Amino acid sequence: MSQEILEIDGATMEGGGQILRNAIAFSALLKKPIRVFNIRAGRSNPGLRPQHLAGLLLAKDLTSGRLKGGKVGSTEISFYPGDIQGKKYYADPGTAGSVMLLFQVAFPCLLFADAKSEMNLRGGTNADMAPQIDEVLMVFKPIMEKFGAKFECEIIKRGYFPKGGGEVDFFIEPCAPHLKPVEILDVGNVTGIEGRSYVGGVLSLKMSHGMADSACRYLGNAFPGVNIKIDRVKEPDEMVIGIGSGIVLMAKTDTGCLIGGASLGKRGVSVDDVGEKAAKELEKEIKSSACVDSHVQDQLVIFMALAKGKSRIRIGPPTLHTKTAIWVAELMTEAKFNIIEDGKTMIMECEGIGFERR
């Protein structure tokens, strides 16, 4: 492992936890020590929050590495990774911090472990400002399989803000021997819309029906003739910590594209508004003519950078998260990205580094 440490300004561009997550993953894979400073410097509560710290400790564990500055509130950390091992791992921020943001740190690393891995992650399963676990399973997981990246998961308990307490087991297969490049350029036509409208805790199934009915009305007008099927669920009490609700939608196209939209229920917001918000988001994503939605595009950057060969994906305007992810990838690897305008959409192109397990 090179002992020359790479300095990364955590206040660059989006300036949030994403820089830390992606940088730590690349550091672990490339065995490249990093120092990240100005962590979340522009936030109202700068520095590491419990969720970020839990992700760092998870990365430390899965690489048998060394971490300096690992405490809540730290605005600077140094990380010295070791070897990634395939075994069972555990992480819990002790808050409603997103399980899926912990997953984002570890998943790219464990694809290159020496054996199958298992992770028990705790926190919020359906959290604000993070992918809901249902979005990940419905949209992100099938896209990952195009790269040759596979995982399964078992939701043991769902956890909602502010209690958290959710628990999910993930099972990750090593890729062999590298990730495949992808070409996702033809969005095609929408053939169907699926969804999951859910409530948990003391909330009634009637609320789930209300969110789903509202989404169906809106989407039925926006996409006449398209089959719409939204499951209406009250989570079993023994599988829920706290009180929560929301709706996750996914459009399928005849070329195999999957496009998502979602909304969380909130106090004081009607079920009709929650369902319509998710439906409007999905409509906007579909009508952008992109092949992936704006919430997924930045999550694909790290895998495009690691893949062997050129990946090309049709996207809408690159989000600040996507631009930040590209900045980190180009800073830490030899991968080169291009964003090419193509009509009202853009093509995100990357010649990956063909990373293989070391």
mmCIF file of C-alpha atoms in Angstrom:
data_model
loop_
_atom_site.group_PDB
_atom_site.id
_atom_site.type_symbol
_atom_site.label_atom_id
_atom_site.label_comp_id
_atom_site.label_asym_id
_atom_site.label_seq_id
_atom_site.Cartn_x
_atom_site.Cartn_y
_atom_site.Cartn_z
ATOM 1 C CA MET A 1 0.000 0.000 0.000
ATOM 2 C CA SER A 2 1.249 3.446 -0.905
ATOM 3 C CA GLN A 3 1.810 5.525 2.244
ATOM 4 C CA GLU A 4 1.596 8.826 0.358
ATOM 5 C CA ILE A 5 -1.663 10.315 1.607
ATOM 6 C CA LEU A 6 -4.146 11.952 -0.770
ATOM 7 C CA GLU A 7 -5.655 15.220 0.489
ATOM 8 C CA ILE A 8 -9.360 15.778 -0.272
ATOM 9 C CA ASP A 9 -11.306 18.956 0.479
ATOM 10 C CA GLY A 10 -14.673 17.803 1.813
ATOM 11 C CA ALA A 11 -16.247 21.203 1.121
ATOM 12 C CA THR A 12 -15.865 20.830 -2.657
ATOM 13 C CA MET A 13 -19.030 21.080 -4.803
ATOM 14 C CA GLU A 14 -21.907 19.267 -3.036
ATOM 15 C CA GLY A 15 -19.793 19.330 0.110
ATOM 16 C CA GLY A 16 -21.722 16.669 2.026
ATOM 17 C CA GLY A 17 -21.388 13.079 3.139
ATOM 18 C CA GLN A 18 -21.250 11.776 -0.431
ATOM 19 C CA ILE A 19 -17.639 12.939 -0.863
ATOM 20 C CA LEU A 20 -16.708 10.989 2.245
ATOM 21 C CA ARG A 21 -18.582 7.822 1.213
ATOM 22 C CA ASN A 22 -17.142 7.668 -2.304
ATOM 23 C CA ALA A 23 -13.627 8.651 -1.234
ATOM 24 C CA ILE A 24 -13.543 6.006 1.490
ATOM 25 C CA ALA A 25 -14.732 3.318 -0.936
ATOM 26 C CA PHE A 26 -12.069 4.201 -3.519
ATOM 27 C CA SER A 27 -9.461 4.404 -0.749
ATOM 28 C CA ALA A 28 -10.351 0.916 0.477
ATOM 29 C CA LEU A 29 -10.281 -0.594 -3.016
ATOM 30 C CA LEU A 30 -7.111 1.114 -4.238
ATOM 31 C CA LYS A 31 -5.357 0.817 -0.854
ATOM 32 C CA LYS A 32 -4.718 4.536 -1.091
ATOM 33 C CA PRO A 33 -4.592 6.432 2.250
ATOM 34 C CA ILE A 34 -6.642 9.624 2.323
ATOM 35 C CA ARG A 35 -7.094 12.692 4.485
ATOM 36 C CA VAL A 36 -10.462 14.403 4.135
ATOM 37 C CA PHE A 37 -10.766 17.871 5.674
ATOM 38 C CA ASN A 38 -13.554 20.490 5.797
ATOM 39 C CA ILE A 39 -16.036 17.617 6.182
ATOM 40 C CA ARG A 40 -19.571 18.992 5.710
ATOM 41 C CA ALA A 41 -18.107 22.447 6.380
ATOM 42 C CA GLY A 42 -21.069 24.337 4.936
ATOM 43 C CA ARG A 43 -23.753 22.426 6.843
ATOM 44 C CA SER A 44 -25.627 23.847 9.818
ATOM 45 C CA ASN A 45 -24.052 21.087 11.960
ATOM 46 C CA PRO A 46 -20.656 20.594 10.277
ATOM 47 C CA GLY A 47 -18.432 17.564 10.689
ATOM 48 C CA LEU A 48 -19.244 13.901 11.118
ATOM 49 C CA ARG A 49 -22.708 12.909 12.292
ATOM 50 C CA PRO A 50 -23.298 9.462 13.841
ATOM 51 C CA GLN A 51 -24.283 8.042 10.436
ATOM 52 C CA HIS A 52 -21.048 9.197 8.765
ATOM 53 C CA LEU A 53 -18.994 7.864 11.643
ATOM 54 C CA ALA A 54 -20.760 4.493 11.453
ATOM 55 C CA GLY A 55 -19.872 4.321 7.745
ATOM 56 C CA LEU A 56 -16.229 5.129 8.455
ATOM 57 C CA LEU A 57 -16.028 2.516 11.204
ATOM 58 C CA LEU A 58 -17.603 -0.021 8.833
ATOM 59 C CA ALA A 59 -14.940 0.752 6.198
ATOM 60 C CA LYS A 60 -12.230 0.481 8.872
ATOM 61 C CA ASP A 61 -13.615 -2.909 9.894
ATOM 62 C CA LEU A 62 -13.943 -4.369 6.417
ATOM 63 C CA THR A 63 -10.369 -3.387 5.499
ATOM 64 C CA SER A 64 -8.779 -3.960 8.941
ATOM 65 C CA GLY A 65 -7.613 -0.367 8.441
ATOM 66 C CA ARG A 66 -6.686 2.586 10.659
ATOM 67 C CA LEU A 67 -8.867 5.658 11.179
ATOM 68 C CA LYS A 68 -7.817 8.974 12.719
ATOM 69 C CA GLY A 69 -10.363 11.634 13.709
ATOM 70 C CA GLY A 70 -13.172 9.142 14.061
ATOM 71 C CA LYS A 71 -15.599 10.922 16.369
ATOM 72 C CA VAL A 72 -18.867 12.802 15.999
ATOM 73 C CA GLY A 73 -18.220 16.434 15.068
ATOM 74 C CA SER A 74 -14.808 15.809 13.496
ATOM 75 C CA THR A 75 -14.213 17.929 10.388
ATOM 76 C CA GLU A 76 -11.094 16.001 9.414
ATOM 77 C CA ILE A 77 -10.288 12.292 9.168
ATOM 78 C CA SER A 78 -7.391 10.201 7.903
ATOM 79 C CA PHE A 79 -7.950 6.653 6.697
ATOM 80 C CA TYR A 80 -5.324 3.972 6.063
ATOM 81 C CA PRO A 81 -6.965 0.892 4.523
ATOM 82 C CA GLY A 82 -5.795 -2.707 4.705
ATOM 83 C CA ASP A 83 -7.110 -5.755 2.852
ATOM 84 C CA ILE A 84 -10.829 -6.218 2.156
ATOM 85 C CA GLN A 85 -12.087 -9.504 3.564
ATOM 86 C CA GLY A 86 -15.289 -11.354 2.814
ATOM 87 C CA LYS A 87 -17.011 -12.109 6.137
ATOM 88 C CA LYS A 88 -19.856 -10.801 8.314
ATOM 89 C CA TYR A 89 -19.971 -7.099 9.236
ATOM 90 C CA TYR A 90 -22.170 -4.943 11.414
ATOM 91 C CA ALA A 91 -22.901 -1.198 11.584
ATOM 92 C CA ASP A 92 -25.323 0.851 13.672
ATOM 93 C CA PRO A 93 -25.245 4.666 14.009
ATOM 94 C CA GLY A 94 -27.699 4.472 16.903
ATOM 95 C CA THR A 95 -29.961 6.955 15.098
ATOM 96 C CA ALA A 96 -32.454 7.009 12.206
ATOM 97 C CA GLY A 97 -29.532 7.606 9.825
ATOM 98 C CA SER A 98 -30.056 5.793 6.549
ATOM 99 C CA VAL A 99 -29.166 2.115 6.262
ATOM 100 C CA MET A 100 -28.718 2.681 2.527
ATOM 101 C CA LEU A 101 -26.025 5.337 2.996
ATOM 102 C CA LEU A 102 -24.060 2.821 5.083
ATOM 103 C CA PHE A 103 -24.579 0.340 2.265
ATOM 104 C CA GLN A 104 -23.181 2.844 -0.254
ATOM 105 C CA VAL A 105 -19.848 2.894 1.592
ATOM 106 C CA ALA A 106 -19.418 -0.863 1.808
ATOM 107 C CA PHE A 107 -21.063 -2.334 -1.300
ATOM 108 C CA PRO A 108 -18.437 -1.284 -3.886
ATOM 109 C CA CYS A 109 -15.694 -2.609 -1.589
ATOM 110 C CA LEU A 110 -17.268 -5.979 -0.859
ATOM 111 C CA LEU A 111 -17.775 -6.660 -4.570
ATOM 112 C CA PHE A 112 -13.995 -7.165 -4.580
ATOM 113 C CA ALA A 113 -13.666 -9.115 -1.323
ATOM 114 C CA ASP A 114 -12.018 -12.535 -1.312
ATOM 115 C CA ALA A 115 -15.309 -14.302 -0.431
ATOM 116 C CA LYS A 116 -19.040 -13.765 -0.066
ATOM 117 C CA SER A 117 -19.889 -11.127 2.557
ATOM 118 C CA GLU A 118 -22.800 -10.474 4.873
ATOM 119 C CA MET A 119 -23.681 -7.149 6.497
ATOM 120 C CA ASN A 120 -26.136 -6.452 9.280
ATOM 121 C CA LEU A 121 -26.958 -2.729 9.006
ATOM 122 C CA ARG A 122 -29.204 -0.779 11.359
ATOM 123 C CA GLY A 123 -30.853 2.633 11.285
ATOM 124 C CA GLY A 124 -33.533 4.157 9.075
ATOM 125 C CA THR A 125 -34.798 2.026 6.187
ATOM 126 C CA ASN A 126 -37.045 4.739 4.731
ATOM 127 C CA ALA A 127 -35.306 8.020 5.495
ATOM 128 C CA ASP A 128 -35.476 11.520 4.074
ATOM 129 C CA MET A 129 -32.542 12.758 1.935
ATOM 130 C CA ALA A 130 -31.478 9.183 1.152
ATOM 131 C CA PRO A 131 -32.676 6.311 -1.066
ATOM 132 C CA GLN A 132 -35.544 4.365 0.491
ATOM 133 C CA ILE A 133 -34.731 0.672 0.703
ATOM 134 C CA ASP A 134 -37.679 -0.069 -1.605
ATOM 135 C CA GLU A 135 -36.197 2.207 -4.295
ATOM 136 C CA VAL A 136 -32.893 0.377 -3.984
ATOM 137 C CA LEU A 137 -34.502 -3.038 -4.426
ATOM 138 C CA MET A 138 -36.874 -2.008 -7.214
ATOM 139 C CA VAL A 139 -34.612 0.251 -9.300
ATOM 140 C CA PHE A 140 -30.946 0.261 -8.236
ATOM 141 C CA LYS A 141 -30.464 -3.500 -7.730
ATOM 142 C CA PRO A 142 -31.506 -4.558 -11.272
ATOM 143 C CA ILE A 143 -29.320 -1.820 -12.790
ATOM 144 C CA MET A 144 -26.366 -3.073 -10.740
ATOM 145 C CA GLU A 145 -26.859 -6.546 -12.173
ATOM 146 C CA LYS A 146 -26.080 -5.136 -15.627
ATOM 147 C CA PHE A 147 -22.600 -4.333 -14.232
ATOM 148 C CA GLY A 148 -22.305 -7.882 -12.871
ATOM 149 C CA ALA A 149 -22.754 -6.629 -9.293
ATOM 150 C CA LYS A 150 -25.124 -8.782 -7.265
ATOM 151 C CA PHE A 151 -26.563 -8.631 -3.781
ATOM 152 C CA GLU A 152 -29.565 -9.896 -1.883
ATOM 153 C CA CYS A 153 -31.162 -8.501 1.228
ATOM 154 C CA GLU A 154 -33.555 -9.463 3.981
ATOM 155 C CA ILE A 155 -35.479 -6.720 5.768
ATOM 156 C CA ILE A 156 -35.758 -7.808 9.389
ATOM 157 C CA LYS A 157 -37.274 -4.592 10.728
ATOM 158 C CA ARG A 158 -38.178 -1.284 9.162
ATOM 159 C CA GLY A 159 -37.084 1.803 11.055
ATOM 160 C CA TYR A 160 -38.505 5.306 10.659
ATOM 161 C CA PHE A 161 -37.487 8.792 11.798
ATOM 162 C CA PRO A 162 -36.863 9.738 14.571
ATOM 163 C CA LYS A 163 -36.377 6.360 16.241
ATOM 164 C CA GLY A 164 -34.531 4.442 13.546
ATOM 165 C CA GLY A 165 -34.009 0.899 14.768
ATOM 166 C CA GLY A 166 -34.459 -0.696 11.352
ATOM 167 C CA GLU A 167 -32.400 -3.805 10.614
ATOM 168 C CA VAL A 168 -31.413 -5.251 7.234
ATOM 169 C CA ASP A 169 -29.146 -8.158 6.322
ATOM 170 C CA PHE A 170 -27.267 -7.822 3.017
ATOM 171 C CA PHE A 171 -25.533 -10.669 1.197
ATOM 172 C CA ILE A 172 -22.924 -9.639 -1.382
ATOM 173 C CA GLU A 173 -21.266 -11.853 -3.979
ATOM 174 C CA PRO A 174 -17.785 -10.899 -5.217
ATOM 175 C CA CYS A 175 -17.814 -9.903 -8.891
ATOM 176 C CA ALA A 176 -15.629 -11.992 -11.138
ATOM 177 C CA PRO A 177 -13.059 -10.769 -11.929
ATOM 178 C CA HIS A 178 -14.161 -7.189 -12.667
ATOM 179 C CA LEU A 179 -17.314 -5.146 -13.255
ATOM 180 C CA LYS A 180 -18.719 -5.066 -16.770
ATOM 181 C CA PRO A 181 -19.245 -1.784 -18.608
ATOM 182 C CA VAL A 182 -22.849 -0.903 -19.409
ATOM 183 C CA GLU A 183 -24.564 0.853 -22.282
ATOM 184 C CA ILE A 184 -28.008 2.195 -21.406
ATOM 185 C CA LEU A 185 -28.950 4.623 -24.161
ATOM 186 C CA ASP A 186 -32.466 3.803 -25.429
ATOM 187 C CA VAL A 187 -35.182 4.676 -22.938
ATOM 188 C CA GLY A 188 -37.980 3.211 -25.076
ATOM 189 C CA ASN A 189 -41.631 3.494 -24.113
ATOM 190 C CA VAL A 190 -43.231 2.972 -20.721
ATOM 191 C CA THR A 191 -45.017 -0.390 -20.593
ATOM 192 C CA GLY A 192 -46.086 -0.408 -16.963
ATOM 193 C CA ILE A 193 -45.826 1.332 -13.612
ATOM 194 C CA GLU A 194 -45.443 -0.525 -10.334
ATOM 195 C CA GLY A 195 -45.353 0.755 -6.800
ATOM 196 C CA ARG A 196 -45.467 0.148 -3.088
ATOM 197 C CA SER A 197 -47.555 2.343 -0.808
ATOM 198 C CA TYR A 198 -46.893 1.539 2.847
ATOM 199 C CA VAL A 199 -47.675 2.530 6.406
ATOM 200 C CA GLY A 200 -46.077 1.299 9.617
ATOM 201 C CA GLY A 201 -46.837 1.629 13.309
ATOM 202 C CA VAL A 202 -50.187 3.017 14.471
ATOM 203 C CA LEU A 203 -51.130 4.324 11.006
ATOM 204 C CA SER A 204 -54.045 2.665 9.205
ATOM 205 C CA LEU A 205 -54.066 0.782 5.915
ATOM 206 C CA LYS A 206 -56.585 3.409 4.731
ATOM 207 C CA MET A 207 -53.672 5.891 4.472
ATOM 208 C CA SER A 208 -51.787 3.462 2.249
ATOM 209 C CA HIS A 209 -54.809 3.228 -0.056
ATOM 210 C CA GLY A 210 -55.072 7.024 -0.069
ATOM 211 C CA MET A 211 -51.479 7.528 -1.254
ATOM 212 C CA ALA A 212 -51.820 4.804 -3.880
ATOM 213 C CA ASP A 213 -55.187 6.049 -5.172
ATOM 214 C CA SER A 214 -53.846 9.593 -5.522
ATOM 215 C CA ALA A 215 -50.769 8.379 -7.439
ATOM 216 C CA CYS A 216 -52.918 6.186 -9.683
ATOM 217 C CA ARG A 217 -55.263 9.061 -10.551
ATOM 218 C CA TYR A 218 -52.408 11.349 -11.485
ATOM 219 C CA LEU A 219 -50.435 8.753 -13.452
ATOM 220 C CA GLY A 220 -53.558 7.471 -15.190
ATOM 221 C CA ASN A 221 -54.098 10.955 -16.634
ATOM 222 C CA ALA A 222 -50.422 11.469 -17.451
ATOM 223 C CA PHE A 223 -49.925 8.068 -19.100
ATOM 224 C CA PRO A 224 -53.298 6.863 -20.425
ATOM 225 C CA GLY A 225 -53.387 3.194 -21.363
ATOM 226 C CA VAL A 226 -50.363 2.256 -19.242
ATOM 227 C CA ASN A 227 -51.007 -0.489 -16.689
ATOM 228 C CA ILE A 228 -50.507 0.782 -13.116
ATOM 229 C CA LYS A 229 -50.232 -1.580 -10.155
ATOM 230 C CA ILE A 230 -49.428 -0.215 -6.683
ATOM 231 C CA ASP A 231 -49.338 -2.566 -3.703
ATOM 232 C CA ARG A 232 -50.985 -1.179 -0.574
ATOM 233 C CA VAL A 233 -49.268 -2.400 2.581
ATOM 234 C CA LYS A 234 -49.518 -2.080 6.344
ATOM 235 C CA GLU A 235 -46.212 -3.362 7.680
ATOM 236 C CA PRO A 236 -46.567 -6.103 10.330
ATOM 237 C CA ASP A 237 -46.153 -4.573 13.786
ATOM 238 C CA GLU A 238 -43.346 -6.985 14.677
ATOM 239 C CA MET A 239 -41.365 -5.731 11.665
ATOM 240 C CA VAL A 240 -41.569 -2.016 12.456
ATOM 241 C CA ILE A 241 -39.853 0.402 14.828
ATOM 242 C CA GLY A 242 -41.617 3.770 15.012
ATOM 243 C CA ILE A 243 -44.260 5.292 12.770
ATOM 244 C CA GLY A 244 -43.808 5.935 9.057
ATOM 245 C CA SER A 245 -45.431 6.018 5.643
ATOM 246 C CA GLY A 246 -44.557 6.623 2.032
ATOM 247 C CA ILE A 247 -44.823 5.508 -1.552
ATOM 248 C CA VAL A 248 -42.244 4.273 -4.035
ATOM 249 C CA LEU A 249 -42.990 4.084 -7.771
ATOM 250 C CA MET A 250 -41.147 2.513 -10.702
ATOM 251 C CA ALA A 251 -41.792 2.750 -14.431
ATOM 252 C CA LYS A 252 -40.641 -0.061 -16.729
ATOM 253 C CA THR A 253 -39.937 0.492 -20.417
ATOM 254 C CA ASP A 254 -39.858 -1.863 -23.391
ATOM 255 C CA THR A 255 -36.058 -1.534 -23.563
ATOM 256 C CA GLY A 256 -35.563 -2.611 -19.940
ATOM 257 C CA CYS A 257 -35.077 0.806 -18.353
ATOM 258 C CA LEU A 258 -36.262 1.307 -14.777
ATOM 259 C CA ILE A 259 -37.145 4.800 -13.591
ATOM 260 C CA GLY A 260 -38.152 5.682 -10.048
ATOM 261 C CA GLY A 261 -40.041 8.275 -8.063
ATOM 262 C CA ALA A 262 -40.866 8.364 -4.350
ATOM 263 C CA SER A 263 -42.275 10.411 -1.500
ATOM 264 C CA LEU A 264 -42.306 10.070 2.290
ATOM 265 C CA GLY A 265 -45.324 10.766 4.426
ATOM 266 C CA LYS A 266 -44.918 13.677 6.840
ATOM 267 C CA ARG A 267 -46.940 15.132 9.673
ATOM 268 C CA GLY A 268 -49.370 17.713 8.333
ATOM 269 C CA VAL A 269 -49.137 16.514 4.710
ATOM 270 C CA SER A 270 -52.245 14.813 3.296
ATOM 271 C CA VAL A 271 -52.042 11.312 1.852
ATOM 272 C CA ASP A 272 -53.282 12.723 -1.463
ATOM 273 C CA ASP A 273 -50.361 15.129 -1.572
ATOM 274 C CA VAL A 274 -47.834 12.403 -0.713
ATOM 275 C CA GLY A 275 -49.099 10.153 -3.516
ATOM 276 C CA GLU A 276 -49.301 12.995 -6.033
ATOM 277 C CA LYS A 277 -45.799 14.214 -5.178
ATOM 278 C CA ALA A 278 -44.315 10.795 -5.991
ATOM 279 C CA ALA A 279 -46.387 10.574 -9.180
ATOM 280 C CA LYS A 280 -45.280 14.029 -10.347
ATOM 281 C CA GLU A 281 -41.662 13.140 -9.673
ATOM 282 C CA LEU A 282 -42.018 9.948 -11.718
ATOM 283 C CA GLU A 283 -43.741 11.829 -14.549
ATOM 284 C CA LYS A 284 -40.922 14.393 -14.649
ATOM 285 C CA GLU A 285 -38.286 11.654 -14.745
ATOM 286 C CA ILE A 286 -40.058 9.765 -17.536
ATOM 287 C CA LYS A 287 -40.614 12.883 -19.640
ATOM 288 C CA SER A 288 -36.932 13.834 -19.320
ATOM 289 C CA SER A 289 -36.239 10.932 -21.761
ATOM 290 C CA ALA A 290 -33.314 9.809 -19.573
ATOM 291 C CA CYS A 291 -32.677 6.088 -19.094
ATOM 292 C CA VAL A 292 -32.068 6.424 -15.350
ATOM 293 C CA ASP A 293 -33.674 8.797 -12.895
ATOM 294 C CA SER A 294 -31.871 11.740 -11.330
ATOM 295 C CA HIS A 295 -31.568 9.995 -7.949
ATOM 296 C CA VAL A 296 -29.796 6.967 -9.424
ATOM 297 C CA GLN A 297 -27.413 8.704 -11.846
ATOM 298 C CA ASP A 298 -24.846 9.728 -9.215
ATOM 299 C CA GLN A 299 -24.920 6.278 -7.593
ATOM 300 C CA LEU A 300 -23.677 4.718 -10.853
ATOM 301 C CA VAL A 301 -20.536 6.868 -11.149
ATOM 302 C CA ILE A 302 -18.324 4.763 -8.873
ATOM 303 C CA PHE A 303 -19.238 1.546 -10.719
ATOM 304 C CA MET A 304 -18.633 3.118 -14.139
ATOM 305 C CA ALA A 305 -15.203 4.215 -12.920
ATOM 306 C CA LEU A 306 -14.325 0.711 -11.686
ATOM 307 C CA ALA A 307 -15.682 -1.234 -14.686
ATOM 308 C CA LYS A 308 -13.468 -2.669 -17.422
ATOM 309 C CA GLY A 309 -14.268 -0.766 -20.616
ATOM 310 C CA LYS A 310 -16.417 2.152 -21.687
ATOM 311 C CA SER A 311 -19.827 2.708 -20.081
ATOM 312 C CA ARG A 312 -22.406 5.042 -21.603
ATOM 313 C CA ILE A 313 -25.672 6.019 -19.901
ATOM 314 C CA ARG A 314 -28.295 8.494 -21.087
ATOM 315 C CA ILE A 315 -29.122 10.892 -18.259
ATOM 316 C CA GLY A 316 -30.951 14.134 -17.698
ATOM 317 C CA PRO A 317 -28.990 17.193 -16.580
ATOM 318 C CA PRO A 318 -26.242 15.952 -14.228
ATOM 319 C CA THR A 319 -27.097 16.720 -10.627
ATOM 320 C CA LEU A 320 -24.633 18.348 -8.244
ATOM 321 C CA HIS A 321 -24.309 14.938 -6.568
ATOM 322 C CA THR A 322 -23.333 13.428 -9.937
ATOM 323 C CA LYS A 323 -20.793 16.173 -10.662
ATOM 324 C CA THR A 324 -19.321 15.657 -7.193
ATOM 325 C CA ALA A 325 -19.135 11.882 -7.627
ATOM 326 C CA ILE A 326 -17.313 12.361 -10.941
ATOM 327 C CA TRP A 327 -14.891 14.802 -9.307
ATOM 328 C CA VAL A 328 -14.023 12.250 -6.612
ATOM 329 C CA ALA A 329 -13.691 9.403 -9.151
ATOM 330 C CA GLU A 330 -11.324 11.383 -11.386
ATOM 331 C CA LEU A 331 -9.331 12.631 -8.408
ATOM 332 C CA MET A 332 -8.745 9.133 -7.063
ATOM 333 C CA THR A 333 -8.551 6.969 -10.212
ATOM 334 C CA GLU A 334 -7.451 7.115 -13.833
ATOM 335 C CA ALA A 335 -11.082 6.956 -14.969
ATOM 336 C CA LYS A 336 -12.162 9.730 -17.342
ATOM 337 C CA PHE A 337 -15.742 10.956 -17.661
ATOM 338 C CA ASN A 338 -17.399 12.919 -20.446
ATOM 339 C CA ILE A 339 -20.861 14.480 -20.382
ATOM 340 C CA ILE A 340 -22.042 14.742 -23.979
ATOM 341 C CA GLU A 341 -25.127 16.764 -24.926
ATOM 342 C CA ASP A 342 -27.497 14.747 -27.105
ATOM 343 C CA GLY A 343 -30.734 16.567 -27.796
ATOM 344 C CA LYS A 344 -32.637 17.257 -24.597
ATOM 345 C CA THR A 345 -30.686 14.569 -22.735
ATOM 346 C CA MET A 346 -27.020 13.940 -22.088
ATOM 347 C CA ILE A 347 -24.805 10.895 -22.285
ATOM 348 C CA MET A 348 -22.593 10.200 -19.295
ATOM 349 C CA GLU A 349 -19.583 8.329 -20.641
ATOM 350 C CA CYS A 350 -16.666 6.786 -18.767
ATOM 351 C CA GLU A 351 -13.633 4.701 -19.666
ATOM 352 C CA GLY A 352 -13.320 2.602 -16.512
ATOM 353 C CA ILE A 353 -10.087 1.406 -14.931
ATOM 354 C CA GLY A 354 -10.920 -2.316 -15.060
ATOM 355 C CA PHE A 355 -10.314 -2.728 -11.339
ATOM 356 C CA GLU A 356 -9.694 -6.268 -10.091
ATOM 357 C CA ARG A 357 -9.302 -7.634 -6.588
ATOM 358 C CA ARG A 358 -5.811 -7.060 -5.196
#
